[in-house]
Every structure is written in structure tokens, then in C-alpha cells.
């Protein structure tokens, strides 16, 4: 029964949601809405699972005296601190429905003064690594790599105001070669064709996997038999 | 001479990455300090957003979703501010929400910068409302598609949703005239198109980070009215808005932080040029090495 009940729930909800898409009459739209709200409620519990898992991994590292255990201390302290000041709305309205991120709360201060600059710094580092990686790896070794390189040049210049100033003097009949136009063409034609092909492939994969899940053929999400 | 050339090429091929890091840093910092600015021209893909918001009748119902975090603020913040400013100028009713936990705080900042500072006559609950973040990703979109108040029983501050005048006529996503997303990943604009726009025939437009923009092009223009891609997209919307409303340009110039996308395009342009320079240098070195190897083979 441990496996049959989840399989039955998956079958009923999966079938109902597929039917709701094609039958816009009672009770299917209501079922769709209800199931979506249930999903959102379950999604909230994913945060508890995520937090629990984070704690488990890092406590395990500390107890095993892992060489990076100091990072785990920082993670656990940071996690628990933010959790407590957020849950109890320290510095703000402590009511159940009070806003944890309202002006004056400790959570808001930590968000603005610590989380925001740290996140921005991490993301900004990408620029340095992209530049270094481009220098080392972007080589016109094959015809395909050369096409990629030329496209990258056009996009890099076309996505800046410089693209316009480099080729604005071109006559109208050569306007296609105006860098912003070329850049737009690359995005809207070859890129679009490639993206659509990938998306259609992914969609077909999702359809087949979903059918396997609904029909109980794919059961790996249930875990092992033991 | 040949040896010197060989040594130089070899040295360049083994260039310490810290040199590249320093040059990229200078390429960003110097234009920033010099306030280097290039005029930006709106492209048709961004003009689509401006034209739609502009053409909506005054008092239209607009849903704005802030689906990003602090990491992508330099790209997303100017987009959100420009869209919010435009909606306020046109007297649209703006309903603000977030699919990302960090989106609510970013939306609060946008409200503070744009509405609280600039549109002093706008009233909370009458002209705009902050619904806040709810978990569920695309599941949330699916749920509010048919029952918005079922999910949002209170606003972000915990006040009963039914006490706000602007919530009286809004029950589901199809009640909105347009959905504007400011996004940087998943869930984001793609999910708004797939789970709301397509399904309910609701116009969707918005902006995403530069790395995500190519993934959204398949939806433009039939499923996505317009798309801002990265800082350049944000700068283009600011330019379009500034062309029509010069006071907006003044507001942006007076704003602190990363709100001024047109100005921030200066450092980005120079950084792009430095990257191109390195790629060209790297390829020249590669071809010289290839030629040398070929000559060595012929010599043998």
C-alpha cells in the first residue's frame, strides 16, 4: 500500500489536470484551481525540508571534523540567525501576519546590509571569469567555432550603444549589416530556430515523462522498494 | 626577431588571468568614475512594451511581478523602476507580487524609489498594492489564474485583502489588462507566458537578465509583446520613456544606485570592448602558433 496510494494520487491528480486543460466545464476548472492551491501549500513545506537538509549536511560536516567545517559554522549560524529574526519579526510587528521585511525589522537590515551586497558581489565576479574564459577558450579552431565567434562579436557589440555608432553611416540598402540589426537578426532567427527546436524537444520529453508518471510506469520518485 | 615574436606570442597565450581581471576592473571603474554615457536608441522589441503600457486606457489593471534577487539588481532594478514609473504616469492600477522570496524586498525598494518619492498623490490600496511573495512557482500562477483571493487573503503587510478598494473588481488573472514581469530566472517571464498569458489570452511583457534573453525570443512577438534583455534592454526602455516624458530622464539622473541603466551602459560597453580585445589577441596568438607548428612540420 505504501506504493499503491501515491501511485493512485498521481494518477487521479495528473489525469484531472490534463482534462482540466481541455474541458473548461465543471468540475474540471475548480479541480485545477484546488489542486494548484494544494500544490502551493505543499511547496511551503519544501522550505522546511530544504532547511532541514541544509542543517543535516552541515552538522554532519562539523561532527566529522571536515576540513571545511568552519564554513559550515558560518552557514548554520547565518541560517539560524535569519530564521529566528524572520520568524519572530525582531524589530517589527511581532504578530503572526506581520511583515517580516517591513522597515525597521532586523531581517530587513540584514537583507539590505549583508545579503544584497554579498549576492551582488558573487554575481559581479562572473564578469571577470567570463573575460578570462573567453580569452582562453574562444578560438576559431573549426568553421563552426568561427561562426560562433563572429556571432558572439556581433552580439557583444550590438548589445551596446557602440554597435549603432560603428555602422550608422551605412546606406539604407545595406541596413541589414547595421550591427544592431545584425544582432537583432541573430537573436530573432538562428537563435530562435535553435531555441524552438530545443524547447519542442524538451516539451516532448516532458509529455512522455509525465505520461509515464501518471500511468505508474516511472516510479523512481517513490524511492527504493525497501 | 622571430624569437622575440615567438616569446611575445607565448607570453600572451600564458597571460596571467589576474592581468585580465585588473583590466576588466579598470574597464568598469574608469567609465563609472568619468560618468561615460552613450546615447541609447530603443529597439522595436523594447518599444513594444512602451507602446502597450502607453496605449492602455488610464486606470487599466496591471499586474507586476518582481521575480529576481539582489544578485541581478543592476539589470533588473532599472527595468522594474521604469515600468512602475510608466504605469504610475498613466494612472494605471498596479498590483505587485513576487514568485521569488527575494522579489518582495526588491518590489518594496521599487515602491519606495518610484511611488513614495515621486508620485506623492498615489495611495496604497487605491492606486497600487503590494501582494508580496507566495511559494509555489508556476503552481502559484496556476492557482491565481482562477482565484487570486484564494491565495492572497492578505496583502504583504498582513491586512485583509478585501479591505482594499482596488481589490473589489479583481478576482482572477484574466481580470488584468497586462502582466509585466521583471525576472531573472525560473520561475519568471517564461512561466508567466506559459501559465497565464497563453492560457488566458492576457498580454505579457517584461524584462530578463541578458543571459536569459535568448531563451525568451521564441515567444516574441506573438506571446510576448516586448522583451527587455539585460541592462541594454532596461536602458532602451528608459530612453523610450525619456523621449516621451523628459521629466523621467531628470528623475533617473537624480536617482542614486543602479537605477540609471543608460549611464551604466558606459562601463558595460567598455567591458565588452575589453573582452573583444582579449578574444582577438587570443585568436591572433592561436593562429601564429598554428602557423609556427605548420612551418616546423614542413621543416622536418
Short mmCIF file of C-alpha atoms in Angstrom, two decimals:
data_model
loop_
_atom_site.label_atom_id
_atom_site.label_comp_id
_atom_site.label_asym_id
_atom_site.label_seq_id
_atom_site.Cartn_x
_atom_site.Cartn_y
_atom_site.Cartn_z
CA UNK A 1 0.00 0.00 0.00
CA UNK A 2 2.99 2.30 0.57
CA UNK A 3 3.46 2.50 -3.17
CA UNK A 4 -0.10 1.98 -4.41
CA UNK A 5 -1.60 5.04 -2.65
CA UNK A 6 0.97 7.55 -4.03
CA UNK A 7 0.55 5.98 -7.49
CA UNK A 8 -3.23 6.40 -7.25
CA UNK A 9 -2.91 10.04 -6.10
CA UNK A 10 -0.53 10.74 -9.00
CA UNK A 11 -2.92 9.12 -11.48
CA UNK A 12 -6.03 10.95 -10.26
CA UNK A 13 -4.41 14.40 -10.00
CA UNK A 14 -2.41 14.05 -13.22
CA UNK A 15 -5.46 12.93 -15.20
CA UNK A 16 -7.68 15.64 -13.70
CA UNK A 17 -5.18 18.39 -14.52
CA UNK A 18 -4.75 17.19 -18.10
CA UNK A 19 -8.53 17.02 -18.56
CA UNK A 20 -8.96 20.48 -17.00
CA UNK A 21 -6.79 21.88 -19.77
CA UNK A 22 -9.13 20.52 -22.46
CA UNK A 23 -12.55 20.52 -20.75
CA UNK A 24 -13.43 24.02 -19.49
CA UNK A 25 -16.62 22.81 -17.74
CA UNK A 26 -17.47 21.91 -14.16
CA UNK A 27 -15.88 20.34 -12.18
CA UNK A 28 -12.52 20.45 -14.00
CA UNK A 29 -11.60 24.16 -13.72
CA UNK A 30 -12.44 24.00 -9.98
CA UNK A 31 -10.34 20.85 -9.61
CA UNK A 32 -7.45 22.55 -11.39
CA UNK A 33 -7.67 25.54 -9.04
CA UNK A 34 -7.99 23.37 -5.90
CA UNK A 35 -5.08 21.12 -6.85
CA UNK A 36 -2.93 24.17 -7.61
CA UNK A 37 -3.66 25.60 -4.15
CA UNK A 38 -2.79 22.22 -2.59
CA UNK A 39 0.45 22.27 -4.57
CA UNK A 40 1.27 25.73 -3.24
CA UNK A 41 0.61 24.56 0.33
CA UNK A 42 2.88 21.54 -0.18
CA UNK A 43 5.51 23.82 -1.77
CA UNK A 44 5.71 25.76 1.50
CA UNK A 45 6.78 22.57 3.27
CA UNK A 46 9.62 22.24 0.76
CA UNK A 47 11.25 25.17 2.57
CA UNK A 48 11.17 23.18 5.83
CA UNK A 49 12.67 20.15 4.06
CA UNK A 50 15.30 22.38 2.42
CA UNK A 51 16.24 24.00 5.73
CA UNK A 52 16.36 20.64 7.47
CA UNK A 53 18.56 19.19 4.77
CA UNK A 54 20.92 22.16 4.91
CA UNK A 55 21.30 21.72 8.68
CA UNK A 56 21.81 17.96 8.35
CA UNK A 57 24.58 18.32 5.75
CA UNK A 58 26.48 20.98 7.69
CA UNK A 59 26.06 19.42 11.15
CA UNK A 60 27.36 16.20 9.63
CA UNK A 61 30.42 18.06 8.29
CA UNK A 62 31.15 19.53 11.71
CA UNK A 63 30.76 16.23 13.54
CA UNK A 64 33.07 14.52 11.02
CA UNK A 65 35.64 17.31 11.56
CA UNK A 66 35.71 18.06 7.83
CA UNK A 67 38.48 20.42 6.68
CA UNK A 68 35.82 22.98 5.57
CA UNK A 69 33.87 22.78 8.83
CA UNK A 70 34.44 26.49 9.52
CA UNK A 71 32.29 27.35 6.50
CA UNK A 72 29.62 25.06 7.92
CA UNK A 73 29.66 27.01 11.22
CA UNK A 74 29.12 30.25 9.27
CA UNK A 75 26.30 28.65 7.24
CA UNK A 76 24.49 27.27 10.30
CA UNK A 77 24.86 30.47 12.33
CA UNK A 78 23.72 32.60 9.38
CA UNK A 79 20.78 30.30 8.63
CA UNK A 80 19.54 30.10 12.22
CA UNK A 81 20.02 33.83 12.81
CA UNK A 82 18.00 34.80 9.72
CA UNK A 83 15.37 32.14 10.53
CA UNK A 84 14.87 33.41 14.08
CA UNK A 85 14.78 37.13 13.25
CA UNK A 86 12.44 36.41 10.34
CA UNK A 87 10.08 34.09 12.23
CA UNK A 88 9.79 36.34 15.28
CA UNK A 89 9.89 39.56 13.21
CA UNK A 90 12.50 41.01 15.54
CA UNK A 91 12.36 44.81 15.46
CA UNK A 92 8.95 44.87 13.78
CA UNK A 93 5.33 43.93 14.40
CA UNK A 94 5.56 40.53 16.11
CA UNK A 95 2.04 39.44 15.10
CA UNK A 96 1.52 36.22 13.14
CA UNK A 97 0.66 38.07 9.95
CA UNK A 98 3.16 40.92 10.47
CA UNK A 99 5.59 41.69 7.69
CA UNK A 100 8.99 40.12 8.36
CA UNK A 101 10.69 42.50 5.93
CA UNK A 102 8.99 45.73 6.99
CA UNK A 103 11.09 48.83 7.59
CA UNK A 104 12.91 48.60 10.92
CA UNK A 105 12.98 44.80 11.20
CA UNK A 106 16.34 43.11 11.76
CA UNK A 107 15.58 40.90 8.77
CA UNK A 108 15.33 43.97 6.53
CA UNK A 109 18.61 45.35 7.93
CA UNK A 110 20.41 42.04 7.32
CA UNK A 111 18.86 41.75 3.86
CA UNK A 112 19.99 45.23 2.84
CA UNK A 113 23.36 45.32 4.59
CA UNK A 114 24.61 41.75 4.20
CA UNK A 115 22.63 39.62 1.76
CA UNK A 116 22.30 42.23 -1.01
CA UNK A 117 26.00 43.23 -1.23
CA UNK A 118 27.15 39.60 -0.93
CA UNK A 119 24.81 38.42 -3.70
CA UNK A 120 25.78 41.31 -5.96
CA UNK A 121 29.47 40.63 -5.36
CA UNK A 122 29.15 36.95 -6.24
CA UNK A 123 27.25 37.73 -9.44
CA UNK A 124 29.68 40.51 -10.39
CA UNK A 125 32.60 38.09 -10.21
CA UNK A 126 31.11 36.38 -13.27
CA UNK A 127 32.28 39.26 -15.48
CA UNK A 128 35.91 38.58 -14.55
CA UNK A 129 35.64 34.86 -15.14
CA UNK A 130 33.75 35.32 -18.43
CA UNK A 131 36.52 37.63 -19.69
CA UNK A 132 39.27 35.22 -18.63
CA UNK A 133 37.45 32.17 -20.04
CA UNK A 134 36.71 33.97 -23.34
CA UNK A 135 40.39 34.79 -23.74
CA UNK A 136 41.49 31.20 -23.18
CA UNK A 137 38.72 29.18 -24.80
CA UNK A 138 37.19 31.27 -27.59
CA UNK A 139 39.35 30.10 -30.52
CA UNK A 140 38.47 29.86 -34.22
CA UNK A 141 39.67 26.25 -34.36
CA UNK A 142 36.93 24.94 -36.68
CA UNK A 143 34.47 26.55 -39.14
CA UNK A 144 31.67 26.05 -36.56
CA UNK A 145 33.73 27.73 -33.84
CA UNK A 146 34.47 30.61 -36.25
CA UNK A 147 30.76 31.15 -36.92
CA UNK A 148 30.14 31.15 -33.16
CA UNK A 149 32.95 33.63 -32.64
CA UNK A 150 31.63 36.03 -35.30
CA UNK A 151 28.10 35.78 -33.87
CA UNK A 152 29.46 36.48 -30.37
CA UNK A 153 31.32 39.56 -31.64
CA UNK A 154 28.21 40.94 -33.29
CA UNK A 155 26.08 40.31 -30.20
CA UNK A 156 28.71 41.77 -27.85
CA UNK A 157 28.95 44.97 -29.88
CA UNK A 158 25.28 45.01 -30.91
CA UNK A 159 24.14 44.87 -27.28
CA UNK A 160 25.88 48.17 -26.57
CA UNK A 161 25.28 51.69 -27.94
CA UNK A 162 28.64 51.34 -29.73
CA UNK A 163 27.08 49.00 -32.28
CA UNK A 164 24.98 51.83 -33.62
CA UNK A 165 27.85 54.31 -33.87
CA UNK A 166 30.16 51.88 -35.67
CA UNK A 167 27.82 51.32 -38.62
CA UNK A 168 25.25 54.14 -38.61
CA UNK A 169 26.84 55.53 -41.80
CA UNK A 170 25.79 52.51 -43.86
CA UNK A 171 23.32 53.39 -46.68
CA UNK A 172 19.73 52.17 -46.39
CA UNK A 173 20.20 49.31 -48.84
CA UNK A 174 22.92 47.95 -46.55
CA UNK A 175 20.91 48.49 -43.37
CA UNK A 176 20.80 44.74 -42.73
CA UNK A 177 24.54 44.96 -41.94
CA UNK A 178 23.99 47.72 -39.40
CA UNK A 179 25.32 45.99 -36.25
CA UNK A 180 22.18 46.40 -34.07
CA UNK A 181 20.11 45.00 -36.98
CA UNK A 182 22.52 42.10 -37.43
CA UNK A 183 22.45 41.46 -33.69
CA UNK A 184 18.63 41.50 -33.69
CA UNK A 185 18.60 39.13 -36.69
CA UNK A 186 20.92 36.66 -34.93
CA UNK A 187 18.67 36.69 -31.86
CA UNK A 188 15.40 36.51 -33.80
CA UNK A 189 16.35 33.99 -36.49
CA UNK A 190 19.19 31.47 -35.88
CA UNK A 191 18.88 31.77 -32.08
CA UNK A 192 15.09 31.49 -32.23
CA UNK A 193 15.25 28.44 -34.52
CA UNK A 194 17.69 26.70 -32.19
CA UNK A 195 15.77 27.62 -29.06
CA UNK A 196 12.47 26.44 -30.57
CA UNK A 197 13.99 23.12 -31.57
CA UNK A 198 15.33 22.64 -28.04
CA UNK A 199 12.03 23.72 -26.47
CA UNK A 200 9.95 21.39 -28.65
CA UNK A 201 12.33 18.54 -27.81
CA UNK A 202 12.09 19.29 -24.09
CA UNK A 203 8.29 19.58 -24.30
CA UNK A 204 8.01 16.19 -25.98
CA UNK A 205 10.27 14.75 -23.29
CA UNK A 206 8.11 16.29 -20.57
CA UNK A 207 4.94 14.87 -22.18
CA UNK A 208 6.37 11.37 -22.33
CA UNK A 209 7.80 11.54 -18.78
CA UNK A 210 4.51 12.93 -17.45
CA UNK A 211 2.58 10.10 -19.11
CA UNK A 212 4.97 7.57 -17.60
CA UNK A 213 4.45 9.15 -14.17
CA UNK A 214 0.64 9.31 -14.49
CA UNK A 215 0.41 5.73 -15.70
CA UNK A 216 2.76 4.48 -12.99
CA UNK A 217 5.45 3.27 -15.39
CA UNK A 218 8.07 5.65 -13.96
CA UNK A 219 8.25 5.09 -10.19
CA UNK A 220 11.69 6.33 -9.22
CA UNK A 221 10.17 9.36 -7.41
CA UNK A 222 8.73 6.94 -4.85
CA UNK A 223 12.21 5.94 -3.69
CA UNK A 224 13.53 2.40 -3.31
CA UNK A 225 11.35 -0.62 -2.58
CA UNK A 226 12.91 -1.06 0.88
CA UNK B 1 63.11 38.92 -34.40
CA UNK B 2 61.34 35.63 -34.89
CA UNK B 3 62.34 34.60 -31.37
CA UNK B 4 61.04 37.86 -29.94
CA UNK B 5 57.74 37.33 -31.77
CA UNK B 6 57.60 33.74 -30.52
CA UNK B 7 58.29 34.79 -26.96
CA UNK B 8 55.67 37.52 -27.07
CA UNK B 9 53.04 35.19 -28.52
CA UNK B 10 53.84 32.50 -25.95
CA UNK B 11 53.71 35.03 -23.14
CA UNK B 12 50.36 36.32 -24.35
CA UNK B 13 48.97 32.79 -24.58
CA UNK B 14 50.01 32.16 -20.98
CA UNK B 15 48.86 35.57 -19.75
CA UNK B 16 48.13 35.53 -16.03
CA UNK B 17 44.38 35.76 -15.57
CA UNK B 18 44.89 38.37 -12.86
CA UNK B 19 46.02 40.78 -15.60
CA UNK B 20 42.68 40.22 -17.34
CA UNK B 21 40.85 40.72 -14.04
CA UNK B 22 42.63 44.04 -13.44
CA UNK B 23 41.87 45.28 -16.97
CA UNK B 24 38.19 44.34 -16.67
CA UNK B 25 38.07 46.10 -13.31
CA UNK B 26 39.61 49.24 -14.86
CA UNK B 27 37.22 48.98 -17.83
CA UNK B 28 34.32 49.19 -15.39
CA UNK B 29 35.67 51.60 -12.78
CA UNK B 30 37.16 54.29 -15.06
CA UNK B 31 33.99 54.87 -17.18
CA UNK B 32 31.98 54.78 -13.95
CA UNK B 33 34.11 57.50 -12.37
CA UNK B 34 34.19 59.50 -15.60
CA UNK B 35 30.40 59.08 -15.90
CA UNK B 36 30.88 57.99 -19.50
CA UNK B 37 27.49 57.83 -21.19
CA UNK B 38 26.39 56.85 -24.68
CA UNK B 39 23.01 57.83 -26.11
CA UNK B 40 20.73 54.78 -26.32
CA UNK B 41 18.13 54.18 -29.02
CA UNK B 42 15.10 51.98 -28.22
CA UNK B 43 14.82 48.85 -30.38
CA UNK B 44 11.45 47.56 -31.69
CA UNK B 45 11.46 44.67 -29.20
CA UNK B 46 11.57 47.13 -26.27
CA UNK B 47 9.35 49.73 -27.91
CA UNK B 48 6.63 47.04 -27.92
CA UNK B 49 6.46 47.24 -24.12
CA UNK B 50 6.47 51.03 -24.03
CA UNK B 51 3.77 51.27 -26.69
CA UNK B 52 1.49 48.78 -24.93
CA UNK B 53 1.71 50.44 -21.49
CA UNK B 54 1.31 53.82 -23.17
CA UNK B 55 -1.73 52.78 -25.17
CA UNK B 56 -3.65 51.22 -22.26
CA UNK B 57 -6.50 53.46 -21.08
CA UNK B 58 -5.90 55.33 -17.85
CA UNK B 59 -6.83 53.21 -14.84
CA UNK B 60 -6.01 49.90 -16.51
CA UNK B 61 -5.32 46.95 -14.22
CA UNK B 62 -1.66 45.94 -14.33
CA UNK B 63 0.00 43.01 -12.58
CA UNK B 64 3.70 43.48 -11.91
CA UNK B 65 5.75 40.54 -10.76
CA UNK B 66 9.21 41.07 -9.27
CA UNK B 67 10.91 37.72 -9.75
CA UNK B 68 14.54 38.39 -9.02
CA UNK B 69 17.01 38.80 -6.20
CA UNK B 70 19.82 41.16 -5.20
CA UNK B 71 22.34 39.39 -7.46
CA UNK B 72 20.74 40.75 -10.63
CA UNK B 73 19.67 44.14 -9.29
CA UNK B 74 21.85 46.17 -11.71
CA UNK B 75 19.99 44.61 -14.65
CA UNK B 76 16.51 44.18 -13.20
CA UNK B 77 16.13 47.24 -10.98
CA UNK B 78 16.08 49.83 -13.81
CA UNK B 79 13.51 47.69 -15.65
CA UNK B 80 11.18 47.47 -12.65
CA UNK B 81 11.54 51.16 -11.86
CA UNK B 82 10.86 52.23 -15.44
CA UNK B 83 7.79 50.01 -15.75
CA UNK B 84 6.41 51.14 -12.39
CA UNK B 85 7.08 54.79 -13.23
CA UNK B 86 5.33 54.44 -16.59
CA UNK B 87 2.29 52.75 -15.01
CA UNK B 88 2.06 55.50 -12.37
CA UNK B 89 2.36 58.20 -15.03
CA UNK B 90 -0.51 56.63 -16.93
CA UNK B 91 -2.57 56.27 -13.73
CA UNK B 92 -2.81 52.51 -14.04
CA UNK B 93 -3.75 50.41 -11.01
CA UNK B 94 -0.68 48.35 -10.16
CA UNK B 95 -0.83 45.02 -8.31
CA UNK B 96 2.65 43.97 -7.22
CA UNK B 97 3.63 40.40 -6.35
CA UNK B 98 6.63 38.08 -6.38
CA UNK B 99 7.28 34.46 -7.31
CA UNK B 100 10.72 34.71 -5.68
CA UNK B 101 11.16 35.12 -1.91
CA UNK B 102 13.67 37.90 -2.58
CA UNK B 103 11.31 39.61 -5.03
CA UNK B 104 9.14 41.12 -2.31
CA UNK B 105 12.04 43.12 -0.85
CA UNK B 106 13.08 44.27 -4.32
CA UNK B 107 9.50 45.34 -5.05
CA UNK B 108 9.41 47.29 -1.77
CA UNK B 109 12.54 49.15 -2.82
CA UNK B 110 10.98 49.99 -6.20
CA UNK B 111 7.83 51.26 -4.48
CA UNK B 112 9.97 53.40 -2.17
CA UNK B 113 12.08 54.84 -5.01
CA UNK B 114 9.32 55.44 -7.52
CA UNK B 115 5.97 55.85 -5.80
CA UNK B 116 6.85 57.12 -2.33
CA UNK B 117 9.42 59.61 -3.63
CA UNK B 118 7.92 60.72 -6.91
CA UNK B 119 4.18 60.07 -7.00
CA UNK B 120 3.09 61.55 -3.72
CA UNK B 121 -0.58 61.63 -4.75
CA UNK B 122 -0.77 57.85 -5.19
CA UNK B 123 -2.48 55.98 -2.38
CA UNK B 124 -1.75 52.46 -1.17
CA UNK B 125 -4.73 50.18 -1.72
CA UNK B 126 -6.30 52.59 -4.19
CA UNK B 127 -3.59 53.07 -6.84
CA UNK B 128 -1.17 50.27 -6.01
CA UNK B 129 -0.93 47.29 -3.72
CA UNK B 130 1.89 45.03 -2.60
CA UNK B 131 0.63 41.45 -2.52
CA UNK B 132 4.03 40.03 -1.71
CA UNK B 133 5.62 36.63 -2.14
CA UNK B 134 3.88 33.26 -2.08
CA UNK B 135 5.52 29.88 -2.56
CA UNK B 136 4.59 27.62 -5.46
CA UNK B 137 6.39 28.98 -8.52
CA UNK B 138 4.30 28.24 -11.62
CA UNK B 139 1.83 26.47 -9.31
CA UNK B 140 1.07 29.86 -7.79
CA UNK B 141 0.37 31.31 -11.25
CA UNK B 142 -1.92 28.37 -11.93
CA UNK B 143 -3.75 28.93 -8.64
CA UNK B 144 -4.26 32.68 -9.01
CA UNK B 145 -5.29 32.21 -12.63
CA UNK B 146 -8.81 31.37 -11.46
CA UNK B 147 -8.79 32.51 -7.82
CA UNK B 148 -6.42 35.30 -6.83
CA UNK B 149 -8.04 36.00 -3.48
CA UNK B 150 -7.90 32.30 -2.59
CA UNK B 151 -4.11 32.56 -2.47
CA UNK B 152 -3.76 36.19 -1.45
CA UNK B 153 -6.09 36.51 1.53
CA UNK B 154 -3.99 39.42 2.84
CA UNK B 155 -1.55 41.90 1.36
CA UNK B 156 2.19 41.66 2.14
CA UNK B 157 1.71 43.51 5.42
CA UNK B 158 -0.99 41.07 6.56
CA UNK B 159 -4.02 43.31 6.04
CA UNK B 160 -7.23 41.63 4.84
CA UNK B 161 -7.28 41.84 1.04
CA UNK B 162 -10.99 42.66 0.91
CA UNK B 163 -10.47 45.94 2.77
CA UNK B 164 -8.72 47.49 -0.27
CA UNK B 165 -10.85 49.34 -2.82
CA UNK B 166 -8.72 48.25 -5.78
CA UNK B 167 -9.26 44.55 -4.97
CA UNK B 168 -13.04 44.72 -5.48
CA UNK B 169 -13.01 44.04 -9.22
CA UNK B 170 -10.03 41.73 -9.31
CA UNK B 171 -10.58 38.04 -8.69
CA UNK B 172 -8.51 36.20 -11.26
CA UNK B 173 -5.65 36.74 -13.70
CA UNK B 174 -7.92 37.29 -16.69
CA UNK B 175 -9.16 40.46 -14.96
CA UNK B 176 -5.77 42.06 -15.64
CA UNK B 177 -5.11 44.13 -18.75
CA UNK B 178 -1.44 43.22 -18.84
CA UNK B 179 1.14 41.23 -16.89
CA UNK B 180 4.57 42.81 -16.58
CA UNK B 181 7.36 40.57 -15.33
CA UNK B 182 10.78 41.66 -14.14
CA UNK B 183 12.58 38.37 -13.90
CA UNK B 184 15.98 36.72 -13.75
CA UNK B 185 15.40 33.00 -13.97
CA UNK B 186 12.91 30.31 -13.15
CA UNK B 187 10.10 30.92 -12.30
CA UNK B 188 9.96 34.03 -14.42
CA UNK B 189 8.69 35.51 -17.64
CA UNK B 190 8.54 32.15 -19.39
CA UNK B 191 6.21 30.77 -16.72
CA UNK B 192 4.03 33.91 -16.93
CA UNK B 193 3.67 33.31 -20.69
CA UNK B 194 3.02 29.58 -20.38
CA UNK B 195 0.69 29.51 -17.38
CA UNK B 196 -1.11 32.86 -17.67
CA UNK B 197 -0.58 34.72 -20.95
CA UNK B 198 -1.21 31.87 -23.37
CA UNK B 199 -3.94 30.27 -21.35
CA UNK B 200 -5.99 33.38 -20.64
CA UNK B 201 -5.00 35.44 -23.67
CA UNK B 202 -3.55 38.07 -21.32
CA UNK B 203 -0.85 40.35 -22.77
CA UNK B 204 2.54 39.62 -21.18
CA UNK B 205 5.72 41.68 -21.43
CA UNK B 206 8.76 42.38 -19.32
CA UNK B 207 12.45 42.09 -18.86
CA UNK B 208 15.00 39.45 -18.00
CA UNK B 209 18.77 39.29 -17.50
CA UNK B 210 20.96 39.34 -20.61
CA UNK B 211 21.89 35.66 -20.28
CA UNK B 212 18.24 34.64 -20.19
CA UNK B 213 17.00 36.84 -23.04
CA UNK B 214 17.88 34.42 -25.89
CA UNK B 215 15.63 31.79 -24.25
CA UNK B 216 12.63 34.14 -24.43
CA UNK B 217 12.90 35.11 -28.10
CA UNK B 218 10.75 32.16 -29.29
CA UNK B 219 7.79 33.84 -27.52
CA UNK B 220 8.26 37.25 -29.12
CA UNK B 221 6.17 38.89 -30.58
CA UNK B 222 3.04 36.71 -30.53
CA UNK B 223 3.13 35.52 -26.92
CA UNK B 224 5.36 38.22 -25.51
CA UNK B 225 4.56 41.80 -26.51
CA UNK B 226 8.06 43.02 -25.81
CA UNK B 227 11.24 41.96 -24.09
CA UNK B 228 13.99 43.81 -22.28
CA UNK B 229 17.23 41.85 -22.37
CA UNK B 230 19.67 42.84 -19.63
CA UNK B 231 20.98 46.30 -18.94
CA UNK B 232 20.75 47.29 -22.61
CA UNK B 233 17.03 46.43 -22.65
CA UNK B 234 16.48 48.46 -19.48
CA UNK B 235 18.41 51.39 -20.97
CA UNK B 236 16.29 51.22 -24.11
CA UNK B 237 13.05 51.40 -22.10
CA UNK B 238 14.44 54.31 -20.10
CA UNK B 239 15.35 56.03 -23.38
CA UNK B 240 11.86 55.44 -24.81
CA UNK B 241 10.29 56.78 -21.62
CA UNK B 242 12.66 59.74 -21.54
CA UNK B 243 11.91 60.62 -25.17
CA UNK B 244 8.21 60.92 -24.42
CA UNK B 245 8.46 62.22 -20.85
CA UNK B 246 11.62 64.34 -20.38
CA UNK B 247 10.91 64.65 -16.64
CA UNK B 248 11.63 60.92 -16.38
CA UNK B 249 15.19 61.47 -17.62
CA UNK B 250 15.64 64.11 -14.92
CA UNK B 251 14.30 61.71 -12.29
CA UNK B 252 16.68 58.93 -13.41
CA UNK B 253 19.68 61.25 -13.49
CA UNK B 254 18.90 62.37 -9.94
CA UNK B 255 18.50 58.78 -8.72
CA UNK B 256 21.28 57.05 -6.84
CA UNK B 257 22.47 53.45 -7.18
CA UNK B 258 21.92 51.24 -10.18
CA UNK B 259 18.65 52.82 -11.39
CA UNK B 260 20.29 54.70 -14.27
CA UNK B 261 20.68 51.97 -16.91
CA UNK B 262 21.69 54.42 -19.65
CA UNK B 263 24.63 55.60 -17.56
CA UNK B 264 25.54 52.05 -16.55
CA UNK B 265 25.77 51.07 -20.21
CA UNK B 266 29.00 53.13 -20.38
CA UNK B 267 31.06 50.74 -18.22
CA UNK B 268 29.35 47.73 -19.82
CA UNK B 269 30.25 48.96 -23.31
CA UNK B 270 33.92 49.38 -22.39
CA UNK B 271 33.96 45.99 -20.64
CA UNK B 272 32.55 44.37 -23.78
CA UNK B 273 35.29 46.04 -25.82
CA UNK B 274 37.97 44.71 -23.46
CA UNK B 275 36.54 41.19 -23.77
CA UNK B 276 36.53 41.52 -27.58
CA UNK B 277 40.13 42.79 -27.47
CA UNK B 278 41.22 39.74 -25.47
CA UNK B 279 39.38 37.33 -27.76
CA UNK B 280 41.05 38.93 -30.80
CA UNK B 281 44.51 38.84 -29.16
CA UNK B 282 43.93 35.23 -28.12
CA UNK B 283 43.00 34.25 -31.67
CA UNK B 284 45.94 36.09 -33.25
CA UNK B 285 48.25 34.21 -30.89
CA UNK B 286 46.48 30.95 -31.72
CA UNK B 287 46.95 31.48 -35.49
CA UNK B 288 50.62 32.41 -35.08
CA UNK B 289 51.20 29.24 -33.07
CA UNK B 290 49.36 27.18 -35.67
CA UNK B 291 51.46 28.73 -38.45
CA UNK B 292 54.63 28.01 -36.49
CA UNK B 293 53.65 24.38 -35.96
CA UNK B 294 52.93 24.05 -39.69
CA UNK B 295 56.32 25.54 -40.58
CA UNK B 296 58.03 23.17 -38.14
CA UNK B 297 56.29 20.20 -39.75
CA UNK B 298 57.34 21.37 -43.26
CA UNK B 299 60.91 21.93 -41.99
CA UNK B 300 61.08 18.39 -40.69
#
